[in-house]
Coordinates of N, CA and C in Angstrom, one line a residue:
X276 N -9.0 -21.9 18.9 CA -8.7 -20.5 19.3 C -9.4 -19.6 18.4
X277 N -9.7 -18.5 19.3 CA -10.9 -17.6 18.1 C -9.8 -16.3 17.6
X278 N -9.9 -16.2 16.5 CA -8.5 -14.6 16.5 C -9.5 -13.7 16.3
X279 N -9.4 -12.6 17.0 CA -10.1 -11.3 17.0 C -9.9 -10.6 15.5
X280 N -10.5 -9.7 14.6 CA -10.2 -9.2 13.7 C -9.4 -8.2 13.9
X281 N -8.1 -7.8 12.8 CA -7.6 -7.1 13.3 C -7.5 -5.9 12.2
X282 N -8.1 -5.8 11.0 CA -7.9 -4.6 9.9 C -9.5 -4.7 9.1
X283 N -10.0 -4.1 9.1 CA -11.1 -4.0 8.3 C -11.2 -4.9 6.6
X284 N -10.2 -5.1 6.2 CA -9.9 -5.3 4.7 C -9.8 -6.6 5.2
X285 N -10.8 -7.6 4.3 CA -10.6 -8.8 3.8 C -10.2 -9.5 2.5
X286 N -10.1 -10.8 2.7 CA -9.8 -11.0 1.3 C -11.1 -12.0 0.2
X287 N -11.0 -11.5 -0.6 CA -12.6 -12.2 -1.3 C -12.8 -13.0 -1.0
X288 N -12.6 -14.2 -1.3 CA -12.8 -15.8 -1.0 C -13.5 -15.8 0.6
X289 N -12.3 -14.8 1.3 CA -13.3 -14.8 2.8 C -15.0 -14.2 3.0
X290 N -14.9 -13.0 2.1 CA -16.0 -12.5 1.8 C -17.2 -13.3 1.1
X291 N -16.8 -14.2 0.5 CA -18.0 -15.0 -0.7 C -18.4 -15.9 0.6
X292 N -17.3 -16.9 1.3 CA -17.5 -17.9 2.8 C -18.6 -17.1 3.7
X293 N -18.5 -16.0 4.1 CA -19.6 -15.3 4.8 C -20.3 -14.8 4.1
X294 N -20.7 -14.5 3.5 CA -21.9 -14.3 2.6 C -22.9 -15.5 2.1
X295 N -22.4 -16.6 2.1 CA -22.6 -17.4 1.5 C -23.6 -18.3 2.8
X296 N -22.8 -18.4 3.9 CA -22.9 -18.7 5.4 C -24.5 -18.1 5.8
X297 N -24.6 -16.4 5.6 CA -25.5 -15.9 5.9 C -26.9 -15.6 4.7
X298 N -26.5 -16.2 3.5 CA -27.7 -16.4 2.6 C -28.8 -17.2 3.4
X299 N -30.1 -16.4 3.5 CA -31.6 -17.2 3.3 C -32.1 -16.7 4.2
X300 N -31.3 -16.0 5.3 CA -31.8 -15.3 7.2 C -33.1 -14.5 6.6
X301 N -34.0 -14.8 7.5 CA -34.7 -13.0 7.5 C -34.6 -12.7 8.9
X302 N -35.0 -11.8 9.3 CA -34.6 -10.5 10.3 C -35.8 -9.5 10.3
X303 N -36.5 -9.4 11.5 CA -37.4 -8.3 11.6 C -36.6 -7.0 11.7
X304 N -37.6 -6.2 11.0 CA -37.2 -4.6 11.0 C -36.1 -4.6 12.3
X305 N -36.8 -4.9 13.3 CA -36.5 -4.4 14.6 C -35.4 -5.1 14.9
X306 N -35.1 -6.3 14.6 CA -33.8 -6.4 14.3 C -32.8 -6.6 13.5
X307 N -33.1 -5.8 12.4 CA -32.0 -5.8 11.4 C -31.6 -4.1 12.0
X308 N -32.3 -3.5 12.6 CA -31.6 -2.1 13.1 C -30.7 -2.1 14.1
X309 N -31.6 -3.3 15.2 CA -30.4 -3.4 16.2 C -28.9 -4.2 15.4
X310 N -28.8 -5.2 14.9 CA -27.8 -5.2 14.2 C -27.3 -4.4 13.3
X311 N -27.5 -3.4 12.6 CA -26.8 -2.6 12.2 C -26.7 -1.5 13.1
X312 N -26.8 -0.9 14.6 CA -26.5 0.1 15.4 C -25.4 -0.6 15.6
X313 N -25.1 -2.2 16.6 CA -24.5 -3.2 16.8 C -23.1 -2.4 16.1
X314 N -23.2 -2.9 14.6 CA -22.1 -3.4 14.0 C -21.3 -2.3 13.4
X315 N -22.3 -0.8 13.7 CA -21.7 0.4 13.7 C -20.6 0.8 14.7
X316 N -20.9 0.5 16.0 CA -20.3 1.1 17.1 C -19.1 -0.5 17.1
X317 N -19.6 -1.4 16.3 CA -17.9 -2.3 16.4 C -17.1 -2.0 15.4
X318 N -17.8 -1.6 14.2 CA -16.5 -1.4 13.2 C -16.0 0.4 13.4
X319 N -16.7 1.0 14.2 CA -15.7 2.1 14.6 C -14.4 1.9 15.6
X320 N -14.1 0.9 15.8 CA -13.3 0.3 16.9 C -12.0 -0.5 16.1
X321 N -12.5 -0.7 14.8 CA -11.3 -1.6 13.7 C -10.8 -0.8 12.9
X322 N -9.6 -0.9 12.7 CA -8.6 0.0 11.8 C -8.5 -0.6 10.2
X323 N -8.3 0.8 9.6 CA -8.4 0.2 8.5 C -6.6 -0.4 8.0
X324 N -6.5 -1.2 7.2 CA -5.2 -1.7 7.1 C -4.2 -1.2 6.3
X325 N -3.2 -0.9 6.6 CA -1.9 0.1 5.9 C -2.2 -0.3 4.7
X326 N -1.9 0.5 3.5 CA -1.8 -0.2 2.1 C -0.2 -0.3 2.4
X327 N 0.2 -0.9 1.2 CA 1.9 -1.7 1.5 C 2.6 0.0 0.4
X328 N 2.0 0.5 -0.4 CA 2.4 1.9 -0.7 C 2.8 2.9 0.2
X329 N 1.8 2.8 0.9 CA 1.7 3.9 2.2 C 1.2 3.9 3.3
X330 N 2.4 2.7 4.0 CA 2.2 2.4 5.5 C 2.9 3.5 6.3
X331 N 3.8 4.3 6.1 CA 4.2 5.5 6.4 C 3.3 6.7 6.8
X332 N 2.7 6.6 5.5 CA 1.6 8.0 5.1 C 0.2 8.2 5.9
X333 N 0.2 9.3 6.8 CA -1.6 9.2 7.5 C -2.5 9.0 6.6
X334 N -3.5 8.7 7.1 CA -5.0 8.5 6.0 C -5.3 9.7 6.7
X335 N -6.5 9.9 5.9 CA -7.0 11.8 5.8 C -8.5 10.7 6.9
X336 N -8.4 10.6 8.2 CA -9.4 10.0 8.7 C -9.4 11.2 10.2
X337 N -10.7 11.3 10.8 CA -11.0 12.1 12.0 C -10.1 11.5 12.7
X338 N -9.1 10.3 13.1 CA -8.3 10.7 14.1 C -6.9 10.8 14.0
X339 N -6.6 11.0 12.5 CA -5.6 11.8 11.9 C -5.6 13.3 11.4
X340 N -6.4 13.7 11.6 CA -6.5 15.7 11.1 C -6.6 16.4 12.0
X341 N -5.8 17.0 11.8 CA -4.9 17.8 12.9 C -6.3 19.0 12.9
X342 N -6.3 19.9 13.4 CA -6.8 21.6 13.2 C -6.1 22.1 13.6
X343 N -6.0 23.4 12.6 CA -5.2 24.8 12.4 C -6.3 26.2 12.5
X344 N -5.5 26.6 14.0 CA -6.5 28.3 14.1 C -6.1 29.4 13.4
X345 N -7.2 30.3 12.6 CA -6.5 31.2 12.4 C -7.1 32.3 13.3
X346 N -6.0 33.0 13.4 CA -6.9 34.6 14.6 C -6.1 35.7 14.1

């Protein structure tokens, strides 16, 4: 069973496993852009994960800031 990602924050050990996985690749220009356009428009899609301080508290992120008019 594959688990979808579900918070942006990893934990090291997972980090060093994929990195480690993807040591030696090359990648033309042309596609090292397409995968980073790729991986732009997925990780705007993943949230970032509550800190355990302030699971309560909004993050100061575009789709938490409010706007205020003044006239």
């Amino acid at each position: 069973m594959i688990m979808k990602r579900q918070f942006r924050n990893l934990r090291d050990d997972t980090k060093k496993r994929i990195a480690q996985s993807l040591r030696g690749r090359t990648f033309s220009d042309s596609h090292k852009q397409a995968i980073s356009d790729a991986m732009r428009q997925y990780w705007a899609t993943i949230p970032y994960r509550p800190s355990e301080n302030n699971e309560n508290n909004n993050q100061n992120d575009e789709t938490s800031m409010q706007t205020t008019s003044t006239n």
